Amino acid sequence: MRAIFGEKAREVRDTSLKVPHGESGKVIGIRVFSRDDDDDLPPGVNELVRVYVAQKRKIQDGDKLAGRHGNKGVIGKILPTEDMPFLPDGTPVDIILNTHGVPRRMNIGQILETHLGWIGKAGWDVDADGSGRPDWAKALPEEMLAAPADSNIATPVFDGAREEELTGLLGSTLPNRDGERMVDANGKAQLFDGRSGEPFPYPVAVGYMYILKLHHLVDDKIHARSTGPYSMITQQPLGGKAQFGGQRFGEMECWAMQAYGAAYTLQELLTIKSDDVVGRVKVYEAIVKGENIPEPGIPESFKVLLKELQSLCLNVEVLSSDGAAIELREGEDEDLERAAANLGINLSRNEAATVDDLMN
């Protein structure tokens, strides 16, 4: 480049977008946008090339699924088919949902969808015994009195099947090829443990429901950090995988530590693993030298609190256990500077924008 452009080539940088580290896939499309073609582009951009990369991913533990009623959740465990609970005719269930997810969210629609899904899958015949149309079926259209298995059902949001119709249709489902009805009129079935073959003590609601796979995959979220960038203001580690950040230890996590009496673990998490600037460098030095971990110091968040109180014209003094005033020094600690220099640690407070910035 220098042979063509001369000294100006020194100012040129390769800013090409690359596939992020650890990513892979197959290019499935390329689109070119140009200002000459009247495409809507950001200011200063004359041409834009967009490359679409796709990848197939097998579903795994930790991936997120959702129904159509706000009933979302992550996969806790994927079992072999033979270990899943099964119906009396040997049909295994695909997904087990925790019942505690229904009353708390109050999205009963998922239960109704499960029942209607089973009715549509099994098919139904209201007048199967020849006794005529029952009272609960008076409002049903003539074509809805019977339907074969695998029928498609659509029920309006506010004018759909009522409770008595749902119960009646569940009791009118067609038997399977062995002449048995797997699900009772209450929408529940007897399930058997796939590992032991023993029946479960109580009947379980079984049916069919639409389940969607969300774009929250565990491979994109899993992340670990040893050392990395800190926030300029709070001196605490940044958050998020893109910033090579740490795991947030929030208020409720602190309560859990307090409940278990893990005082030293909590102190470590809130000081040397967070915003005790002097302490974390001293700990790093102690680990490198194989020495004992020193006592944590005063975290930066406490100093920020003092400054905020002073901004309200409140004179706040820090006292030791014997009542003596402790002076919080403004400048950098000499021990901190010395330890950082010995370990080759850069104490500049510039926040790294990406993981690539950290590596370079």
Coordinates of N, CA and C in Angstrom, one line a residue, residues 126 131-138:
V126 N -69.5 -36.0 19.8 CA -70.4 -35.6 20.9 C -71.5 -36.7 21.1
S131 N -77.2 -40.8 22.3 CA -78.2 -40.3 23.2 C -78.6 -38.8 22.8
G132 N -78.1 -38.4 21.7 CA -78.5 -37.0 21.2 C -77.5 -36.0 21.7
R133 N -77.8 -34.7 21.4 CA -76.9 -33.6 21.8 C -77.1 -33.2 23.3
P134 N -76.0 -33.3 24.1 CA -76.2 -32.9 25.5 C -76.3 -31.4 25.6
D135 N -76.7 -31.0 26.9 CA -77.0 -29.6 27.1 C -75.7 -28.7 26.9
W136 N -74.5 -29.2 27.3 CA -73.3 -28.3 27.1 C -73.0 -28.1 25.7
A137 N -73.5 -28.9 24.7 CA -73.2 -28.8 23.3 C -74.3 -28.0 22.5
K138 N -75.2 -27.4 23.2 CA -76.3 -26.7 22.5 C -75.8 -25.6 21.6

